[in-house]
Structures are given as structure tokens and as C-alpha cells.
Amino acid sequence: MNQNKLFNRTRWQLAISYAAVMGLILSLLGFGVYKAIAHAHWVAIDRELESVAGTLHDSLELKLQQPGRLEPIVNELLPNLRLMGVKGITEQLPSRHILSAINQGYYYIRLFDYSGKLIATAGDYPEELPAGFNSQYWQTITDTKGNVYHQISVALHTQTQQDWGYFQVGRSLQDFNDYLSTVKWVLKLGLPTALILIGFASWLLAGLAMKPIYSSYRQIQQFTADAAHELRTPLAASQATVESALLTPQLDEKEAREILRTIDRQNRRLTQLVADLLLLARMDNQVIRDRPQLCCLNDLVSDLVEELAALAIASKVALTSSVRVQQQLNVVGNSDQLYRLVANLIVNAIQYTPAGGKVTVILDCNHIEAIVQVQDTGIGIAAADLERIFDRFYRVNSDRSRNTGGSGLGLAIAQTIARAHRGSLSASSELGQGATFLLRLPL
């Protein structure tokens, strides 16, 4: 197939198209996965901040007594508490209790009075953060170094429900951004790798997909060439006969009749060949379109043995039948086609059996199938030819063409009819030991 430019180009086009479609699908899928991961982590950060802020907020409001003033006990709740010049706590006290989330290294806390003035900070507070206050619930801010932070702001009240100020809990998004960067790199490296593998797989799959097409194409080529050859032979013979007759100055009645017989013989051969070709074309890959009917194989076999007895006698071959069942074997199908199938097998066996030989037609069955065997004691078929004897126009040897006048379509037609009836046709043989054709048809 690689030597055929048309199929090779088509294979490349299929592989590239498949890889492009899969690449687009994987790109969209990767983008969706990235967005889903980012959203899931962002939601987790929000929930984490809300949980930490809620816990600290409730604990702080129980300790605050005056607006804008921090009580000394607040230091027990917040690690690394640093005051920004307000009265209340004048020095940093050793912490006795540190909330685990705040101690993770990327959380910070800011306390503002009600006017928005920064009172204190805690946790891992980055000095580069903008000092301005924003009372929005959720904020994403950037420091002077370009680092990004996410924070939540809530109002604080004293024990007596007086407005104290605002409480902010934020965290660095460095770990979040690092994780997303890793995901991006995995997707950036994984997508080209996947495309390379997909391209290779596409090339192989395109080759597998085109194999039956290429095989059919080659069969059509061979079939066309063989059909043209078969048609050309009788046409050439007829043409030569006509030209010979035209070149003869005077033809007597005997010569004229001989010429007409030759032309008639060639025309009959052409007619039969065209009919066979039309039958094969009509039956290819089709079920039986005629109205199905019951066909009795017992009657079919006995009728054929009786009708072909004259041909067997003329060839000095003994033709017999052996029915090994007591009941009638009925199959559903086209009786004319089944008649032709079995007739082709019997005629083929008679033609290839030397004088004094024997052809036996055996009818048998199992639980689900009717079995018709045609055995002969003829010249046999070589093992190399057994796989191809059902091919159209295939001849085992040239002797078949000269002596039998066959076109090489008989067994091909028989095989096509058998398949159309959901049956099977096979052959077994040894050179010089005769051949057996086995037909199985569902009851």
C-alpha cells in the first residue's frame, strides 16, 4: 500500500486530520482541567481564609472592651503581634497560644480602627503591602515586589457590641501560583508528547483502516483486468473470424455455417460471462432480496444428480448420491441460486475427474446445519491454490481454460451464493487424491 501514491497520500491526510482533531480536543480538555483545578484551589483558599478569619474574629470580640484599643490578652491569640504606636499594649509579649493556621508562614493579620488607621499586625506580615485600607469583603492585592495576596476583611465589635474597627486575614498566593505553574508545565509538555503519540497511532490506525479498502481496490483492479481479458478473448476470436470471412472472395454454404457457428459459440460465451458478472455484482455484500422460500435439499440433490448424469456419462465419470438422513432437509433461500451453487460444484467435479473416476454427492446434517459434500477422485488441488480457488477468474492451471472452457467464475459464484444464504463453502484436497467441497447451510 505504501507504494501507491493515492493511498499513501490519503493515509497521511487521515492521520493528520485525526491528530489535529485529537489535538484540539486535548487542548480544550487541558484548558478545562486547568480551569477546574484553579477554581477548586481558589475555592479551597476562600474557605480556608473564611474559617481562620471566623475563628479569630469570634475569639477577638470576646476580648475587646474599648473601641480602637487592644487588650493585653489579645497577644495570646495572635502570634508575632506588633503594635503601630497606639495605646494599650506597649511591648511584645511572649505568645502562649499560637493558632496553627497563622503559624504556617504565609498568613498575616491586620487590625484597623473604625477610621481605617492601621493599629497592629500579626503573623507573617509582609512590609511591602500597601498601607491603605479597603473594607471590601474579598480582596486580591499585590505588593511592591509583585507578590500577590488574597485577604478577607470583617468588622470587629467589642463585648458590648460597640464598633471597634476592622479585622483582615490574608495569605500569600505564592504556593497557589507555584502549583498552577507546575500544572501549566505539565500540560505544556504533556500536550506535545500526547500529540506525537497520537500522530504515530493515527498513522498506524489509518493504515489499518485503509487495508480493507486497499484490498478491495486491488481486487477491483484484478477483477477489471481479468474481466477485460476474458471479454477480449471471445471478442478477438469473433473479430478474427469475421475478418477472415471478409477476406475470402467467395464463401460456400458450409464455410459460412462454420463461421456462424464459431461466432455463435463466442457470443454464447460472452453472454454467459456477462450474466455471471452481473450476478456477482448484484449479490456482492447483499442478502437475498427475493422472497424467501423453503427449499428441500433432498429434492435438489436428487434432481441435479439425475440431470447431470448425461454429462457424467459423456465424461465417463460415475455420478452417485448418498443421502444420510431420513427426514427432509429444508433451508430458507432462493431455490434457483441454491440449484446453481450445487450444480457448479458437481459440474466442476466432473470436469476435473479423469475418465473412470467417480463423483459422489453426499447430503447430511447436524443439529443446526444441512451439509452437502461433493467428493471426486480427480486431479486434486495443490495446497497453495486452495486459498485462492474461490477468487474470481482464478484458475488452478491453464488446462482448465483449454479443456473445460471455464471463465474462473463458477466457484466464486458458488461462494457468493453460500454467503448470501448465511452459509459457508470450503474445500479440501491433495494433488492426485481428488477434492471435497463442503457446503453448510443453516436449517
XYZ file of C-alpha atoms in Angstrom:
443
model
C 0.000 0.000 0.000
C 2.891 2.396 0.686
C 3.914 2.125 -2.965
C 0.575 3.510 -4.122
C 0.738 7.321 -4.072
C -3.022 7.784 -3.859
C -3.464 5.566 -0.810
C -0.259 6.832 0.794
C -1.439 10.436 0.444
C -4.885 9.532 1.755
C -3.302 7.753 4.703
C -1.290 10.878 5.541
C -4.395 13.031 5.269
C -6.353 10.730 7.570
C -3.528 10.616 10.111
C -3.056 14.413 10.107
C -6.793 15.065 10.324
C -7.204 12.628 13.193
C -4.196 14.064 15.030
C -5.457 17.630 14.507
C -8.915 16.803 15.827
C -7.482 14.940 18.807
C -5.036 17.804 19.426
C -7.911 20.302 19.504
C -9.920 18.069 21.816
C -6.948 17.551 24.137
C -6.190 21.288 24.151
C -9.754 22.113 25.139
C -9.721 19.330 27.690
C -6.394 20.526 29.129
C -7.693 24.098 29.344
C -10.828 22.847 31.100
C -8.787 20.734 33.518
C -6.539 23.705 34.295
C -9.520 25.976 34.955
C -11.185 23.325 37.103
C -8.036 22.816 39.190
C -7.539 26.590 39.589
C -11.171 27.095 40.589
C -11.085 24.211 43.056
C -7.930 25.557 44.741
C -9.282 29.093 44.767
C -12.486 27.912 46.464
C -10.387 25.946 48.973
C -8.333 29.087 49.765
C -11.507 31.139 50.266
C -12.955 28.545 52.610
C -9.691 28.288 54.489
C -9.489 32.079 54.915
C -13.120 32.256 55.996
C -12.539 29.521 58.555
C -9.406 31.149 60.006
C -10.955 34.621 59.974
C -14.178 33.405 61.558
C -12.364 31.590 64.367
C -10.091 34.527 65.200
C -12.897 37.090 64.813
C -15.121 35.352 67.327
C -12.236 34.907 69.754
C -11.145 38.556 69.475
C -14.601 40.028 70.017
C -14.758 38.250 73.367
C -11.556 40.041 74.436
C -12.162 43.595 73.163
C -13.576 46.076 75.655
C -12.994 49.556 74.197
C -13.114 50.782 70.563
C -9.666 51.138 68.995
C -7.880 49.593 71.996
C -6.170 46.174 72.155
C -6.201 44.350 75.425
C -3.005 42.546 76.605
C -4.799 39.202 76.456
C -5.077 39.552 72.659
C -1.406 38.616 72.385
C -2.279 35.132 73.468
C -4.406 34.694 70.339
C -2.201 36.292 67.695
C 1.418 35.271 67.050
C 4.051 37.954 66.401
C 1.651 40.750 67.351
C 3.175 44.164 66.550
C 1.581 47.465 67.557
C 1.647 50.534 65.350
C 2.026 53.265 68.100
C -1.398 53.051 69.723
C -2.034 52.840 73.427
C -2.971 49.592 75.026
C -0.047 47.226 74.562
C 3.362 48.820 74.798
C 5.571 45.840 74.144
C 5.509 42.466 72.529
C 4.711 39.676 74.970
C 5.728 36.057 74.523
C 2.876 34.099 72.950
C 1.440 31.235 74.920
C -1.058 30.126 72.284
C -0.483 30.195 68.528
C -3.207 29.228 66.093
C -1.811 26.582 63.766
C -3.044 28.162 60.511
C -1.498 31.535 61.332
C 1.774 29.845 62.153
C 2.106 28.245 58.680
C 4.249 31.108 57.418
C 2.040 32.612 54.693
C -0.805 34.103 56.794
C -0.894 37.666 58.112
C -3.358 39.715 60.162
C -4.068 43.428 60.148
C -6.180 45.355 62.657
C -7.646 48.755 61.741
C -9.672 51.175 63.824
C -13.010 52.374 62.551
C -11.400 55.303 60.714
C -9.200 52.921 58.731
C -5.964 53.539 60.586
C -3.625 50.528 60.949
C -3.336 49.603 64.625
C -1.447 46.286 64.643
C -0.220 43.419 62.541
C 0.396 39.740 63.303
C 1.597 36.570 61.661
C 3.972 36.654 58.703
C 3.152 40.219 57.730
C 4.881 41.433 54.512
C 6.115 45.011 54.901
C 5.693 45.674 51.156
C 1.884 45.544 51.312
C 0.086 48.831 50.540
C -0.904 50.591 53.774
C -4.274 51.771 52.567
C -7.445 50.254 53.956
C -10.200 48.725 51.881
C -13.325 47.447 53.565
C -14.365 45.103 50.725
C -15.092 41.590 51.942
C -12.737 39.843 49.479
C -9.623 41.483 48.067
C -6.695 40.360 45.954
C -3.769 42.759 46.260
C -0.188 42.992 45.018
C 2.802 44.310 46.960
C 5.647 46.429 45.599
C 7.623 43.311 44.645
C 4.813 41.863 42.570
C 3.770 39.206 45.078
C 0.031 38.522 45.146
C -2.072 38.165 48.315
C -5.663 37.261 48.972
C -7.419 38.634 52.045
C -10.772 38.912 53.766
C -11.996 41.894 55.788
C -14.603 41.745 58.580
C -15.872 44.264 61.087
C -14.910 43.945 64.775
C -17.080 44.814 67.770
C -16.450 44.996 71.493
C -18.064 42.821 74.115
C -20.816 45.450 74.375
C -21.419 45.424 70.583
C -19.711 48.755 70.003
C -17.918 49.279 66.683
C -14.242 48.565 67.327
C -12.782 48.620 63.820
C -11.811 46.105 61.130
C -10.009 42.797 61.080
C -8.206 41.488 57.993
C -6.783 37.988 57.458
C -4.732 37.424 54.327
C -2.348 34.928 52.892
C 0.278 34.771 50.179
C -0.723 33.148 46.899
C 2.839 32.089 46.123
C 2.193 28.408 46.810
C -1.040 28.610 44.804
C 0.719 30.228 41.837
C 3.601 27.757 42.055
C 1.158 24.861 41.932
C -0.663 26.330 38.921
C 2.687 26.922 37.206
C 3.517 23.253 37.698
C 0.146 22.270 36.238
C 0.797 24.561 33.244
C 4.185 22.989 32.607
C 2.722 19.502 32.849
C 0.049 20.453 30.313
C 2.540 22.251 28.029
C 4.881 19.266 27.994
C 2.145 16.642 28.043
C 0.160 18.019 25.113
C 3.018 17.873 22.526
C 4.026 14.451 23.813
C 0.439 13.262 23.521
C 0.205 14.732 20.013
C 3.341 12.891 18.935
C 1.942 9.621 20.256
C -1.449 10.365 18.706
C 0.204 11.156 15.378
C 2.060 7.838 15.428
C -1.075 5.970 16.477
C -3.060 7.825 13.803
C -0.621 6.693 11.145
C -0.965 3.083 12.262
C -4.753 3.252 12.607
C -5.098 4.954 9.234
C -3.065 2.119 7.731
C -5.283 -0.475 9.404
C -8.426 1.356 8.308
C -7.235 1.542 4.718
C -6.102 -2.060 4.460
C -9.548 -3.464 3.591
C -10.139 -0.522 1.238
C -6.818 -1.113 -0.442
C -7.508 -4.831 -0.604
C -10.876 -4.138 -2.232
C -9.201 -1.695 -4.604
C -6.645 -4.314 -5.607
C -9.389 -6.892 -6.067
C -11.324 -4.483 -8.265
C -8.185 -3.804 -10.287
C -7.544 -7.512 -10.683
C -11.186 -8.194 -11.382
C -11.292 -5.468 -14.051
C -8.127 -6.731 -15.671
C -9.342 -10.335 -15.650
C -12.803 -9.397 -16.911
C -11.284 -7.344 -19.705
C -9.078 -10.288 -20.621
C -11.986 -12.728 -20.573
C -14.112 -10.410 -22.691
C -11.287 -9.660 -25.078
C -10.631 -13.318 -25.933
C -14.050 -14.178 -27.437
C -14.318 -10.718 -28.981
C -10.932 -11.127 -30.626
C -11.876 -14.590 -31.834
C -15.148 -13.288 -33.289
C -13.364 -10.359 -34.887
C -10.742 -12.656 -36.424
C -13.458 -14.942 -37.768
C -15.354 -12.047 -39.317
C -12.199 -10.567 -40.845
C -11.263 -13.952 -42.256
C -14.696 -14.280 -43.774
C -14.492 -10.799 -45.292
C -11.131 -11.577 -46.872
C -12.493 -14.696 -48.541
C -13.734 -13.798 -52.064
C -16.448 -16.395 -52.117
C -17.898 -18.464 -49.299
C -19.795 -21.634 -49.843
C -22.660 -22.587 -47.565
C -20.559 -24.979 -45.490
C -17.870 -22.389 -44.750
C -20.498 -19.755 -43.945
C -22.234 -22.068 -41.482
C -18.911 -22.920 -39.831
C -18.146 -19.212 -39.414
C -21.594 -18.594 -37.959
C -21.166 -21.483 -35.531
C -17.854 -20.021 -34.361
C -19.393 -16.590 -33.858
C -22.398 -18.133 -32.108
C -20.121 -20.090 -29.769
C -18.149 -16.970 -28.870
C -21.325 -14.937 -28.390
C -22.726 -17.581 -26.067
C -19.532 -17.474 -24.064
C -19.747 -13.680 -23.876
C -23.404 -13.818 -22.859
C -22.687 -16.326 -20.108
C -19.706 -14.331 -18.870
C -21.675 -11.085 -18.720
C -24.554 -12.837 -16.934
C -22.116 -14.246 -14.362
C -20.543 -10.838 -13.817
C -23.957 -9.224 -13.354
C -24.960 -11.923 -10.888
C -21.806 -11.390 -8.826
C -22.225 -7.604 -8.873
C -25.853 -7.956 -7.781
C -25.063 -10.323 -4.932
C -21.932 -8.676 -3.551
C -22.453 -7.724 0.102
C -26.214 -8.173 -0.200
C -28.664 -10.500 1.387
C -31.176 -12.383 -0.730
C -33.679 -9.805 -1.934
C -36.112 -12.265 -3.477
C -38.989 -13.524 -1.405
C -37.531 -16.239 0.827
C -38.926 -19.691 0.315
C -38.383 -23.171 1.672
C -36.049 -25.247 -0.450
C -35.830 -29.012 0.018
C -32.215 -30.102 -0.368
C -33.213 -33.746 -0.755
C -35.133 -32.952 -3.944
C -32.449 -30.549 -5.138
C -29.664 -33.123 -4.864
C -31.660 -35.928 -6.475
C -32.758 -33.657 -9.355
C -29.215 -32.466 -10.029
C -27.733 -35.972 -9.976
C -30.400 -37.063 -12.454
C -29.967 -34.029 -14.735
C -26.165 -34.131 -14.786
C -25.980 -37.868 -15.329
C -25.687 -37.332 -19.098
C -22.692 -35.030 -18.627
C -21.072 -37.561 -16.314
C -21.646 -40.377 -18.820
C -20.183 -38.292 -21.619
C -17.092 -37.678 -19.451
C -17.000 -41.400 -18.469
C -17.381 -40.480 -14.781
C -19.650 -42.280 -12.320
C -22.008 -39.805 -10.621
C -23.823 -41.047 -7.491
C -25.597 -39.585 -4.486
C -25.673 -40.607 -0.822
C -28.449 -39.247 1.388
C -27.591 -39.971 5.004
C -30.703 -38.526 6.612
C -34.237 -39.864 6.783
C -36.070 -36.535 7.107
C -36.474 -33.769 4.592
C -33.838 -31.015 4.940
C -35.370 -27.613 4.266
C -33.474 -24.346 4.121
C -34.767 -20.809 3.569
C -33.477 -19.094 0.456
C -33.609 -18.784 -3.279
C -34.047 -22.200 -4.843
C -32.651 -21.130 -8.224
C -29.453 -19.793 -6.662
C -29.006 -22.867 -4.456
C -29.590 -25.031 -7.518
C -26.836 -23.172 -9.359
C -24.495 -23.403 -6.369
C -24.665 -27.190 -6.075
C -24.704 -27.589 -9.880
C -21.475 -25.586 -10.161
C -19.818 -27.857 -7.600
C -20.938 -31.047 -9.358
C -20.036 -29.825 -12.854
C -16.664 -28.637 -11.577
C -16.007 -32.079 -10.021
C -16.999 -33.904 -13.236
C -14.762 -31.696 -15.381
C -11.715 -32.307 -13.199
C -12.196 -36.033 -12.770
C -10.466 -38.237 -15.373
C -12.345 -40.966 -17.230
C -13.122 -43.875 -14.937
C -13.307 -41.653 -11.884
C -16.159 -41.118 -9.506
C -18.116 -38.133 -8.169
C -20.279 -38.549 -5.074
C -22.808 -36.043 -3.721
C -23.463 -36.570 -0.004
C -26.372 -34.994 1.906
C -26.158 -34.947 5.710
C -26.959 -32.672 8.639
C -26.221 -31.885 12.251
C -28.487 -30.180 14.768
C -28.425 -26.758 13.126
C -26.983 -27.152 9.636
C -27.553 -29.043 6.425
C -24.331 -30.376 4.916
C -23.763 -31.047 1.224
C -20.474 -32.655 0.206
C -19.264 -33.102 -3.370
C -16.376 -35.582 -3.488
C -14.415 -36.539 -6.569
C -11.459 -38.726 -7.412
C -9.999 -36.190 -9.814
C -6.643 -34.476 -10.206
C -6.892 -32.637 -6.891
C -5.832 -29.118 -5.938
C -2.426 -28.024 -4.640
C -2.288 -26.585 -1.135
C -1.062 -23.242 -2.492
C -4.164 -22.975 -4.694
C -6.749 -23.925 -2.059
C -6.823 -20.409 -0.571
C -7.481 -18.806 -3.952
C -9.796 -21.164 -5.782
C -12.815 -19.080 -4.775
C -11.284 -15.894 -6.194
C -12.881 -14.569 -9.337
C -11.190 -15.584 -12.589
C -8.643 -17.659 -10.685
C -7.633 -20.846 -12.449
C -5.631 -23.611 -10.859
C -3.824 -24.237 -14.149
C -4.098 -23.424 -17.805
C -5.523 -26.857 -18.530
C -8.771 -25.661 -17.034
C -9.132 -22.954 -19.648
C -8.357 -25.149 -22.620
C -10.279 -28.264 -21.761
C -13.227 -27.002 -19.770
C -13.768 -23.567 -21.246
C -14.322 -22.185 -17.763
C -14.033 -18.483 -17.036
C -12.962 -18.892 -13.419
C -16.275 -17.604 -12.021
C -18.031 -20.852 -11.121
C -16.586 -21.302 -7.632
C -16.702 -17.540 -6.979
C -20.422 -17.569 -7.745
C -20.909 -20.632 -5.530
C -19.104 -18.926 -2.636
C -21.157 -15.738 -3.067
C -24.439 -17.673 -3.072
C -23.412 -19.622 0.033
C -22.613 -16.415 1.934
C -25.855 -14.800 0.765
C -27.676 -17.731 2.401
C -25.676 -17.291 5.657
C -23.794 -20.482 4.885
C -20.193 -21.390 4.165
C -18.320 -23.171 1.404
C -14.884 -24.723 1.857
C -12.610 -27.129 0.034
C -10.030 -29.734 0.994
C -7.810 -31.630 -1.404
C -4.476 -33.229 -2.166
C -2.835 -33.430 -5.551
C -3.773 -36.657 -7.282
C -6.175 -37.628 -4.494
C -9.305 -35.792 -5.556
C -11.093 -32.922 -3.845
C -14.028 -32.431 -1.452
C -16.199 -29.340 -1.406
C -18.191 -28.854 1.805
C -21.312 -26.676 1.825
C -23.009 -25.784 5.138
C -26.411 -24.111 5.204
C -28.483 -23.224 8.289
C -31.632 -25.297 8.579
